[in-house]
Tab-separated table of C-alpha atoms in Angstrom:
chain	number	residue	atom	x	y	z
J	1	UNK	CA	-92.309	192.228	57.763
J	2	UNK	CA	-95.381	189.991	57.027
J	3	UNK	CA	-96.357	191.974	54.323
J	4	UNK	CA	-93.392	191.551	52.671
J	5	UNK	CA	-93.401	187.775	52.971
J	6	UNK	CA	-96.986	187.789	51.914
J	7	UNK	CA	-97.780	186.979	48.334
J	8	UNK	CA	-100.854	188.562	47.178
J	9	UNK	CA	-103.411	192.566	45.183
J	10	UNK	CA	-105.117	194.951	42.153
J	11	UNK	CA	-106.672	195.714	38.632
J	12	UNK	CA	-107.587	198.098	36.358
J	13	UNK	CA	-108.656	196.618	33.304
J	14	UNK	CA	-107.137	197.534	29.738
J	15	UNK	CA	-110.438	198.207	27.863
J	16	UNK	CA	-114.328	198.138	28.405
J	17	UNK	CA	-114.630	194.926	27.088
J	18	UNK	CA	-111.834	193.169	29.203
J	19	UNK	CA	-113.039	195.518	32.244
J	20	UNK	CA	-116.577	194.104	32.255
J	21	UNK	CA	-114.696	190.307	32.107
J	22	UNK	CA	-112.212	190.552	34.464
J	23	UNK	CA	-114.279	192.610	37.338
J	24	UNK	CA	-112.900	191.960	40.686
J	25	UNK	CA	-109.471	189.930	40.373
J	26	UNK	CA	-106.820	190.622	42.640
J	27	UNK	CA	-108.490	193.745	44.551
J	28	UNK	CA	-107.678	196.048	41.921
J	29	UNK	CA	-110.114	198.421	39.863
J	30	UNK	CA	-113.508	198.693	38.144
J	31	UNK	CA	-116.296	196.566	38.122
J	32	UNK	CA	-118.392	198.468	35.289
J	33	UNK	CA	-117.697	199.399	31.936
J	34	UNK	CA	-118.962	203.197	32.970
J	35	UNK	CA	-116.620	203.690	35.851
J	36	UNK	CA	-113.549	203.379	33.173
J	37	UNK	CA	-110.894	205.825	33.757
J	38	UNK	CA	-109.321	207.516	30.551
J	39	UNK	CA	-105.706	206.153	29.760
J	40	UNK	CA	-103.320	207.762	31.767
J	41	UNK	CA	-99.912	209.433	30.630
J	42	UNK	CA	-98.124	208.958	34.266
J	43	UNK	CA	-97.449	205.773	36.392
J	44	UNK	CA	-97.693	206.271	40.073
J	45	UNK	CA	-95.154	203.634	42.417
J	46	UNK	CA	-95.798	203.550	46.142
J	47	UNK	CA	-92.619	203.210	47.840
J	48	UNK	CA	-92.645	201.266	50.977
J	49	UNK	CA	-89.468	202.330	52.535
J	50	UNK	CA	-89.570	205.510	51.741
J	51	UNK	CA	-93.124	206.681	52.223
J	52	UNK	CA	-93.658	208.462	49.027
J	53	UNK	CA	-95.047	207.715	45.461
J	54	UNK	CA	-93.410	208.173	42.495
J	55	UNK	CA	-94.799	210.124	39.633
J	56	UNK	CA	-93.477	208.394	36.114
J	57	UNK	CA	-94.007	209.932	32.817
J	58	UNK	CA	-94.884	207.159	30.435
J	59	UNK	CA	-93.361	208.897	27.209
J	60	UNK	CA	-89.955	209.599	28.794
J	61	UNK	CA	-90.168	207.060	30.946
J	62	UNK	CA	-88.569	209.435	33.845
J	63	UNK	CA	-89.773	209.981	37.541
J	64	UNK	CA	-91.203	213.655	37.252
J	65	UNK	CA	-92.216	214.204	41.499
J	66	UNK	CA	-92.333	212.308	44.425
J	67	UNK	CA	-94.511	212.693	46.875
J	68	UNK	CA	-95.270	212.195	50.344
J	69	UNK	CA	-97.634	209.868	51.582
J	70	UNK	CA	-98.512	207.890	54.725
J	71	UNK	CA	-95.885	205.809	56.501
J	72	UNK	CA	-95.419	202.502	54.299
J	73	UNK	CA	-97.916	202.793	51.404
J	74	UNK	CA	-99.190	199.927	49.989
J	75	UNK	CA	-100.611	200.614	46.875
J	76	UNK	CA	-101.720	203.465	45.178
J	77	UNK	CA	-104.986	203.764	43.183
J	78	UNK	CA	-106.447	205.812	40.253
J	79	UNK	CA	-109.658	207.085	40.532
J	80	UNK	CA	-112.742	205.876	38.102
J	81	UNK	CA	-112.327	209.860	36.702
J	82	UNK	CA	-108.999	209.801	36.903
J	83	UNK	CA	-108.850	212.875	38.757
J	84	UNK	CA	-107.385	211.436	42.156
J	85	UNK	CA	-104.731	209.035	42.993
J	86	UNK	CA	-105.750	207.613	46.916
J	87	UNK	CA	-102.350	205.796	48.096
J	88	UNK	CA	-102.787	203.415	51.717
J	89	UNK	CA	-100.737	204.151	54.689
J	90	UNK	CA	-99.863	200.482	56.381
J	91	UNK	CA	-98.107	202.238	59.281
J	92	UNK	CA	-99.554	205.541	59.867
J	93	UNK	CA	-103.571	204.401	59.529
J	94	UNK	CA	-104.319	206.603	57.129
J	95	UNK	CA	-104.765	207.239	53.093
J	96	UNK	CA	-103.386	210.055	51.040
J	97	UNK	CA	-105.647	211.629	48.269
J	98	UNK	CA	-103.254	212.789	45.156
J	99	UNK	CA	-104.271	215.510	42.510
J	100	UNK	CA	-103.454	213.682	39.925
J	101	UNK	CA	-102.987	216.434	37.284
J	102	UNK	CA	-101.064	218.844	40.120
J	103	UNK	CA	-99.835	215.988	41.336
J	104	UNK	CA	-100.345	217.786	45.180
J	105	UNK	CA	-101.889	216.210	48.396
J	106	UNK	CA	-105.284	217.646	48.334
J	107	UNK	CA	-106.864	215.202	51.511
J	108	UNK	CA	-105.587	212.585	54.203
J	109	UNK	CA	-107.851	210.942	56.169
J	110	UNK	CA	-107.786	207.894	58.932
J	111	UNK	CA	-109.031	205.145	58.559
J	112	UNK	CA	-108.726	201.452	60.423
J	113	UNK	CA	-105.591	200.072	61.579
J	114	UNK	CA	-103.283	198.425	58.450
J	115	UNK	CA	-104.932	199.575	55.061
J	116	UNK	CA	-103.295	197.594	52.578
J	117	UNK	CA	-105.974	196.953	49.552
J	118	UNK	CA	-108.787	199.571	48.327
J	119	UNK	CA	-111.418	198.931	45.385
J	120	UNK	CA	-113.783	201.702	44.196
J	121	UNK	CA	-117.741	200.789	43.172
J	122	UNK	CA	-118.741	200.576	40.150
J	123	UNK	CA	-120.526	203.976	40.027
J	124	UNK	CA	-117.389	205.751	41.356
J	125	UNK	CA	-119.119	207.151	44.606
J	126	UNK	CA	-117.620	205.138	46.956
J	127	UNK	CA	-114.151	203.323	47.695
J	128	UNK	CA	-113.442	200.412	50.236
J	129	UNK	CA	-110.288	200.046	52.401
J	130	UNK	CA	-109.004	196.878	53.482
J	131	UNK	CA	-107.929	197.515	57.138
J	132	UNK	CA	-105.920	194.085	57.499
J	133	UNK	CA	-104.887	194.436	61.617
J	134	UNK	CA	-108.284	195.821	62.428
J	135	UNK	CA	-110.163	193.399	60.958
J	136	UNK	CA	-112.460	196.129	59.054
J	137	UNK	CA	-113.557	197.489	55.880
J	138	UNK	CA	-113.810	201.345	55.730
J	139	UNK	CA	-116.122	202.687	53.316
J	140	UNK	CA	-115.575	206.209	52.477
J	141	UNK	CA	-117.916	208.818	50.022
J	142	UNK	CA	-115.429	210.087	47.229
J	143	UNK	CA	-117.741	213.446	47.238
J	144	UNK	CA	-116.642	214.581	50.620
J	145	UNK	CA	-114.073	212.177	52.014
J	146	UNK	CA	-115.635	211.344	54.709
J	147	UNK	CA	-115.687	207.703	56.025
J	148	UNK	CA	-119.213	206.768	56.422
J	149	UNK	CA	-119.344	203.062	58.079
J	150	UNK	CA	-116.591	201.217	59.177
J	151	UNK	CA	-117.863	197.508	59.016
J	152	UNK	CA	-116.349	194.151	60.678
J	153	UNK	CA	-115.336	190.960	58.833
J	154	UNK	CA	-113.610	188.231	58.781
J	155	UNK	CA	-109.956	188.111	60.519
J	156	UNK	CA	-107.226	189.089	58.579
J	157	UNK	CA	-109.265	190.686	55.472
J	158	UNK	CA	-107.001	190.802	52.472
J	159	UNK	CA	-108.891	191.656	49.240
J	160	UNK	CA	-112.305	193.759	48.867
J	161	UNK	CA	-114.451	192.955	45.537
J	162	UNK	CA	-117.640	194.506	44.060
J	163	UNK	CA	-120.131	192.599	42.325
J	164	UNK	CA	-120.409	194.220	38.693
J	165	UNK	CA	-124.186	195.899	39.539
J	166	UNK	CA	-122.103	197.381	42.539
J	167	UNK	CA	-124.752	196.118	45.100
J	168	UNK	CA	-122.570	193.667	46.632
J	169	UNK	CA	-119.129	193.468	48.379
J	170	UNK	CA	-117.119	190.885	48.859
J	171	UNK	CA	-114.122	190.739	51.671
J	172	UNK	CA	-112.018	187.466	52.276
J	173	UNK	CA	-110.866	186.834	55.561
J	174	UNK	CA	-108.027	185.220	55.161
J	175	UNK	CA	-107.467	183.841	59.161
J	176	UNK	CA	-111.260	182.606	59.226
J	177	UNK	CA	-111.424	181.044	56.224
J	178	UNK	CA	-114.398	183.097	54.843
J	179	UNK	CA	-115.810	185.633	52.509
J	180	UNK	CA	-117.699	188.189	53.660
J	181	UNK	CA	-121.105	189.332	51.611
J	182	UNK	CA	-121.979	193.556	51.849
J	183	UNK	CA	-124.889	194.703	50.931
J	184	UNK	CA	-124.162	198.267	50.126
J	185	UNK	CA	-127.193	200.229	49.796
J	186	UNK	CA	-127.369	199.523	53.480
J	187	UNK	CA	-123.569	199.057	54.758
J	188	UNK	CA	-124.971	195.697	56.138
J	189	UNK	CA	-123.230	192.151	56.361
J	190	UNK	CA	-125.595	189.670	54.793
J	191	UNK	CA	-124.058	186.913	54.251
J	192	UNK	CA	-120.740	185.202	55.314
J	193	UNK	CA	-119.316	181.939	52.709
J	194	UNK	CA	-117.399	179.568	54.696
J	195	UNK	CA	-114.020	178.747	52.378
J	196	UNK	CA	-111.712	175.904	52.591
J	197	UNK	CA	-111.419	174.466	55.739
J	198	UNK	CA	-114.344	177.218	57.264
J	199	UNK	CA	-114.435	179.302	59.815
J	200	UNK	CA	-115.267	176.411	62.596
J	201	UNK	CA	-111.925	175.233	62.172
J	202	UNK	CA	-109.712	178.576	61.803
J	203	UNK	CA	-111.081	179.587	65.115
J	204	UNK	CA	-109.649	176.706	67.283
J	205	UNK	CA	-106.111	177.345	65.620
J	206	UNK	CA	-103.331	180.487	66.519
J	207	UNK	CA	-103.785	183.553	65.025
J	208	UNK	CA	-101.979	183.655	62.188
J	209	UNK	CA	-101.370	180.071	61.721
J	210	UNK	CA	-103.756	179.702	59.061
J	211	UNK	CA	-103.919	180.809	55.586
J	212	UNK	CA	-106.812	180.784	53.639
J	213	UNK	CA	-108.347	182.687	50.770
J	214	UNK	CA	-106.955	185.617	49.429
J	215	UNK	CA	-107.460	187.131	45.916
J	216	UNK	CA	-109.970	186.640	44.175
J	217	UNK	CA	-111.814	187.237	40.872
J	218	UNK	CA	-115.964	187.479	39.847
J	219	UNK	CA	-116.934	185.941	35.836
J	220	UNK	CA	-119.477	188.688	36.130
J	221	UNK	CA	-121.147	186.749	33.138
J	222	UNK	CA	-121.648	183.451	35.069
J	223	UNK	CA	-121.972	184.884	38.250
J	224	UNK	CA	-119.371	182.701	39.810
J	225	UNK	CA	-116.310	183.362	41.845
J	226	UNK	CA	-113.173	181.766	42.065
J	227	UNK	CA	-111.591	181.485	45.135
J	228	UNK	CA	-108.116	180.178	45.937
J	229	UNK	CA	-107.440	178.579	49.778
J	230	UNK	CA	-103.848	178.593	50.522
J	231	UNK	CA	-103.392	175.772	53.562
J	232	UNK	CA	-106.267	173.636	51.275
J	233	UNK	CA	-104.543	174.041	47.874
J	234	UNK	CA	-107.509	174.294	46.275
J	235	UNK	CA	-109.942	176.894	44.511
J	236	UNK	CA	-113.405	177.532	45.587
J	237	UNK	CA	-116.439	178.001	42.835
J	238	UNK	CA	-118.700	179.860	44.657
J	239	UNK	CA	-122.228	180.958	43.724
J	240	UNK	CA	-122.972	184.256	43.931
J	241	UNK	CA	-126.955	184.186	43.411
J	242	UNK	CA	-127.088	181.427	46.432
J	243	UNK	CA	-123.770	182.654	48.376
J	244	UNK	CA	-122.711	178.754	48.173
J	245	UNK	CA	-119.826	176.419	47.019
J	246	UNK	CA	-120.565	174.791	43.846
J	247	UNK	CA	-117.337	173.359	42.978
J	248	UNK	CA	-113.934	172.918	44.646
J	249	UNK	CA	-110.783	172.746	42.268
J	250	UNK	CA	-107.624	171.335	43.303
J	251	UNK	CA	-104.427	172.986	41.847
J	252	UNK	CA	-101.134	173.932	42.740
J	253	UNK	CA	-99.625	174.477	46.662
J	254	UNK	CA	-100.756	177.872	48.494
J	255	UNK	CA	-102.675	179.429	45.556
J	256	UNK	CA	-103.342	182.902	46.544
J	257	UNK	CA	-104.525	184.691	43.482
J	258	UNK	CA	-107.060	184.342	40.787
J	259	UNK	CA	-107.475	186.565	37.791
J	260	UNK	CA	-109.472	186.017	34.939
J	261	UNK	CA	-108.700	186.235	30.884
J	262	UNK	CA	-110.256	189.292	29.215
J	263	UNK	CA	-112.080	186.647	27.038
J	264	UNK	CA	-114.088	185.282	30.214
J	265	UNK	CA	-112.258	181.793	29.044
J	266	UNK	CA	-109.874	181.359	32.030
J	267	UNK	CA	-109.165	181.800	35.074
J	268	UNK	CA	-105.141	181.332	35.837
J	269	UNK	CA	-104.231	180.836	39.340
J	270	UNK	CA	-100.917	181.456	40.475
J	271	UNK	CA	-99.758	178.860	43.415
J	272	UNK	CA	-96.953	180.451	45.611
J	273	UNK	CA	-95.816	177.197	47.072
J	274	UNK	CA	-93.066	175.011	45.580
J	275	UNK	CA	-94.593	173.997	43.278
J	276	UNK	CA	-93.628	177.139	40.847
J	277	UNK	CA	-96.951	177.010	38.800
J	278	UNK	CA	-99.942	178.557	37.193
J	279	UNK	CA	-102.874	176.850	36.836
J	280	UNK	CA	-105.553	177.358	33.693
J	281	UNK	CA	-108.756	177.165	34.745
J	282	UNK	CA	-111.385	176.093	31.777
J	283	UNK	CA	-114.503	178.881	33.055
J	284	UNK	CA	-117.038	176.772	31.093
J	285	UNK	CA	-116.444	173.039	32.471
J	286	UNK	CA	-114.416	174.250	36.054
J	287	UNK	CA	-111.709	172.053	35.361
J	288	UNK	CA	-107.958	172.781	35.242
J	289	UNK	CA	-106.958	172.237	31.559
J	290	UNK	CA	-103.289	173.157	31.973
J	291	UNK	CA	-100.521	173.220	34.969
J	292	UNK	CA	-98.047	176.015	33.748
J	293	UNK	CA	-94.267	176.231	34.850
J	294	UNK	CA	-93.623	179.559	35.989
J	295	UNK	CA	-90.455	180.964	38.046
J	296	UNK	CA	-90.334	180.818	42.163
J	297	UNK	CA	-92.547	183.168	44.141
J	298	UNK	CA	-95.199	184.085	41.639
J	299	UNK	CA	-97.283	187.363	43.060
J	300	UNK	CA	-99.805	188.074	40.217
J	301	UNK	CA	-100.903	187.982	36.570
J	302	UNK	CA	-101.015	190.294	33.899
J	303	UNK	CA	-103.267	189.844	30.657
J	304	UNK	CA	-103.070	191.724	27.091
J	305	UNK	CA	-106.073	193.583	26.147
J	306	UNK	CA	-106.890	191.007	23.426
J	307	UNK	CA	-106.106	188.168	26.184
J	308	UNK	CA	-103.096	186.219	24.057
J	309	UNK	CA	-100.861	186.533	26.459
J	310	UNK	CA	-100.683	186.413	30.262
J	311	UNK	CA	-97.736	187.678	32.623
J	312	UNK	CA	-96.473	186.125	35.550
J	313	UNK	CA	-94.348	188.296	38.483
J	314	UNK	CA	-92.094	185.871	40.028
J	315	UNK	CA	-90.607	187.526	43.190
J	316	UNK	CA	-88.331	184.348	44.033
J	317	UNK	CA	-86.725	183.889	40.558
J	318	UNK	CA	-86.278	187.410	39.646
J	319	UNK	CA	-87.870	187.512	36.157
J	320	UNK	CA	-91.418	187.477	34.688
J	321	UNK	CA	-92.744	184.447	32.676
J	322	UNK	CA	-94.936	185.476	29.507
J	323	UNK	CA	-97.314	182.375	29.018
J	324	UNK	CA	-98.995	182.134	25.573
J	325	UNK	CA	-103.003	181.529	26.620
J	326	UNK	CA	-103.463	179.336	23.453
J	327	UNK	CA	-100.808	176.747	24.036
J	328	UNK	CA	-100.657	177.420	27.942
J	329	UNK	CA	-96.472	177.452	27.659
J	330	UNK	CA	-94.306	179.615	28.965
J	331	UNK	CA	-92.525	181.457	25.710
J	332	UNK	CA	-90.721	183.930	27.274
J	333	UNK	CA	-88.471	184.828	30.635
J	334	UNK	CA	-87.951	188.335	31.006
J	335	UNK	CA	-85.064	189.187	33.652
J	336	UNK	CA	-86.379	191.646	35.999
J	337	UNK	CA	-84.818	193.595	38.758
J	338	UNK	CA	-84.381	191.730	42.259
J	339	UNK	CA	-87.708	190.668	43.908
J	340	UNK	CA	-89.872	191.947	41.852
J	341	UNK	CA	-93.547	192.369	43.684
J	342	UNK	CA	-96.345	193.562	41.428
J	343	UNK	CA	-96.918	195.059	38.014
J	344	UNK	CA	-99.178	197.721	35.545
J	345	UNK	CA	-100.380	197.325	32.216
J	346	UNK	CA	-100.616	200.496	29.710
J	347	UNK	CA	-104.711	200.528	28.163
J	348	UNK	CA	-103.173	199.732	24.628
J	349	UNK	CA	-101.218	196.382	26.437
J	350	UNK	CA	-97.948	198.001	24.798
J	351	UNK	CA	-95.780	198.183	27.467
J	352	UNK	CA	-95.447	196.980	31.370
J	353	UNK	CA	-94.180	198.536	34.726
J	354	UNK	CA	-92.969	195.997	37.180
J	355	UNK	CA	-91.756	197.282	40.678
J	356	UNK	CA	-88.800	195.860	42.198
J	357	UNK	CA	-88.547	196.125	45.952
J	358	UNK	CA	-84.638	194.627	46.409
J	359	UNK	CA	-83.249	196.874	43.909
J	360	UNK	CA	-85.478	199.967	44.149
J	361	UNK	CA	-86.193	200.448	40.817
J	362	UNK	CA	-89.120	200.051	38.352
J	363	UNK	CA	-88.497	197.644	35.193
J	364	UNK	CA	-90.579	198.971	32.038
J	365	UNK	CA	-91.244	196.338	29.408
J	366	UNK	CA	-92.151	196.657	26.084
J	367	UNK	CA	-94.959	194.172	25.521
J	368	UNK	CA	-94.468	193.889	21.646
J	369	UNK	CA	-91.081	192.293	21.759
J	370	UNK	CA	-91.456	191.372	24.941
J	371	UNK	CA	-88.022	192.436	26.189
J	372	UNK	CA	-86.733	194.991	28.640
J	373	UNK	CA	-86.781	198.872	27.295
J	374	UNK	CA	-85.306	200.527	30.174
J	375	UNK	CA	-85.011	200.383	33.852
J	376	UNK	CA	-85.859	203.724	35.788
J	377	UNK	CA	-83.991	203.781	38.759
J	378	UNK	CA	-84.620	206.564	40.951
J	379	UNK	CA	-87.933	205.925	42.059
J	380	UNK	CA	-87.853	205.625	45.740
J	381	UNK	CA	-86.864	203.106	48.427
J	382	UNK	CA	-88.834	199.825	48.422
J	383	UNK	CA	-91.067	200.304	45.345
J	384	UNK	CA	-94.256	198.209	46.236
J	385	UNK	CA	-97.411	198.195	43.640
J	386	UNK	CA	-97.905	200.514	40.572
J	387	UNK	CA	-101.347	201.992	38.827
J	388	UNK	CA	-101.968	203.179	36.073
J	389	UNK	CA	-104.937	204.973	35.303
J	390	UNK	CA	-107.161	202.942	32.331
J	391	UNK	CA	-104.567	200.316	32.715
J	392	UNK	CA	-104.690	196.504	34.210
J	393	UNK	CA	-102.443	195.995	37.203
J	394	UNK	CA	-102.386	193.900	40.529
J	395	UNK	CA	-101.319	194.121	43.911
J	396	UNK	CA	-100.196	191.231	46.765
């Protein structure tokens, strides 16, 4: 399954300060310090294979319900109130809306064809749905439900970000080598930034022979976004006041995700290819300072609260790499279960949930000693991406 080959995501941040920072990596979360969700006491795993999410509760650390969703969720998402959790459908079209205090199915709704990635605006009124095989991004009113535009971009959209004022929208079309620019007081397409090797050139190759950007994150203080091209091996600095490239960064082979440090001081980019790294991003100069080496098959990046250390999901190898952010060295491995896709943060930065898709279990770390505290195992078949509500997490 493509998906399954693909590395990519999500986040949530771990406090107002680090929200406000790390707007808009990987797909996942707030982009304003208002739209925080309260911590959460329950971890919610979308299970692939099994078509259900699993309800955790993070003091016992045991899987309390699962539920049925859509055909091969995705990810699931907490709300900005923290009332709902809205869980994507690849395979049935659709997305489930969770109570997430009942914990029952209170909506589900269609949408385009392949929702994989959702983001919600800043203000909390709307959420965006990344409909990958339909090459669309629904836009639905979280007052009603009801999906109110369903607007074209680029081919093969993979991640959907808001600009921190919430008046912008930002969709990467990964098969045309572009990011897409929404205005969304009026639902309109204003701009489209050609990335990499541009659009001109993806659309004289095969569909699906191309791979450029993916995730990506916004320095809402410098206005800039960093965008990584997989076929070009190389990050985009993009502009956001002119919608132009400033700066292109070369770095590791197929980067595919971009996340930024809660301090604003970094962006690490994880590079899927062989070469097994990271890459440290200086935010102030644009130059990579450090070329960190990680395990095989990295998916995404987790940061502490207070931004000292960074964790790296390595599908290939198994394990997660903990990277100290002063010295840029790996310090840790932590053995995970097998192929291990995407993680969650807790708010306090205390403790981690990594989902394992070979071994159909969940991992929980404790983020102090960084070491292993348990492994919960009966959370479903094919455990995919993990939220947590007030919490930092991405998805691929």
């Amino acid at each position: 399954m493509k998906r399954i080959m693909l590395g990519l995501a999500c986040i949530l941040l771990a406090s107002v300060m680090a929200q406000a920072v790390q707007a808009g990596s990987l797909g996942w979360g707030m982009d304003a310090p208002d739209a925080m969700p309260k911590a959460g006491d329950k971890v919610f795993v979308a299970n692939q294979e099994s078509s259900d999410v699993a309800v955790i509760d993070i003091k016992t650390n045991t899987v309390i319900k699962r539920i049925k969703v859509g055909m091969a969720p995705h990810m699931p998402m907490v709300s900005p109130d923290g009332k709902y959790v809205y869980v994507t459908g690849t395979e049935s079209d659709n997305v489930t809306v969770v109570d997430a205090h009942s914990l029952e199915v209170v909506k589900r709704f269609a949408v385009g064809k392949g929702p994989e990635h959702m983001n919600f605006t800043p203000d909390g009124k709307y959420f965006a749905v990344i409909n990958h095989d339909s090459n669309e991004l629904t836009v639905v009113d979280t007052r009603t439900w009801d999906v109110v535009k369903q607007i074209s971009t680029g081919r093969e959209p993979e991640n959907v970000t808001f600009s921190p004022d919430g008046l912008r929208a930002y969709v990467t079309g990964m098969a045309s080598y572009e990011v897409s620019v929404i205005d969304m007081p009026t639902l309109k397409t204003v701009a489209s930034i050609p990335i990499g090797a541009g659009p001109s050139f993806a659309a004289i190759q095969p569909l699906g022979s191309v791979r450029g950007p993916e995730i990506f994150s916004i320095h809402p203080k410098q206005r800039k976004a960093y965008v990584p091209n997989m076929d070009t091996h190389d990050v985009s600095v993009v502009d956001l006041e002119t919608n132009q490239t400033i700066k292109v960064i070369p770095v590791g082979q197929k980067p595919h995700h971009s996340t930024i440090s809660p301090d604003g001081r970094f962006v690490y980019v994880v590079n899927s290819g062989g070469s097994k790294t990271v890459s440290a991003i200086d935010t102030k100069t644009d130059e990579v300072v450090a070329t960190v080496f990680v395990g095989e098959g990295a998916t995404g990046i987790l940061f502490k609260p207070d931004a000292s250390q960074a964790y790296v999901v390595n599908r290939g190898s198994n394990n997660i790499s903990v990277i100290d952010t002063q010295t840029h060295q790996v310090v840790r491995t932590i053995r995970a279960g097998v192929n291990p896709e995407t993680g969650a943060m807790t708010a306090d930065g205390t403790r981690i949930y990594v989902t394992n898709s070979g071994s159909h279990d969940v991992t929980v770390i404790d983020a102090i000693a960084n070491q292993v505290l348990t492994t919960i195992k009966n959370v479903g078949r094919g455990p995919w991406a993990v939220d947590i509500a007030g919490g930092v997490g991405f998805c691929h």
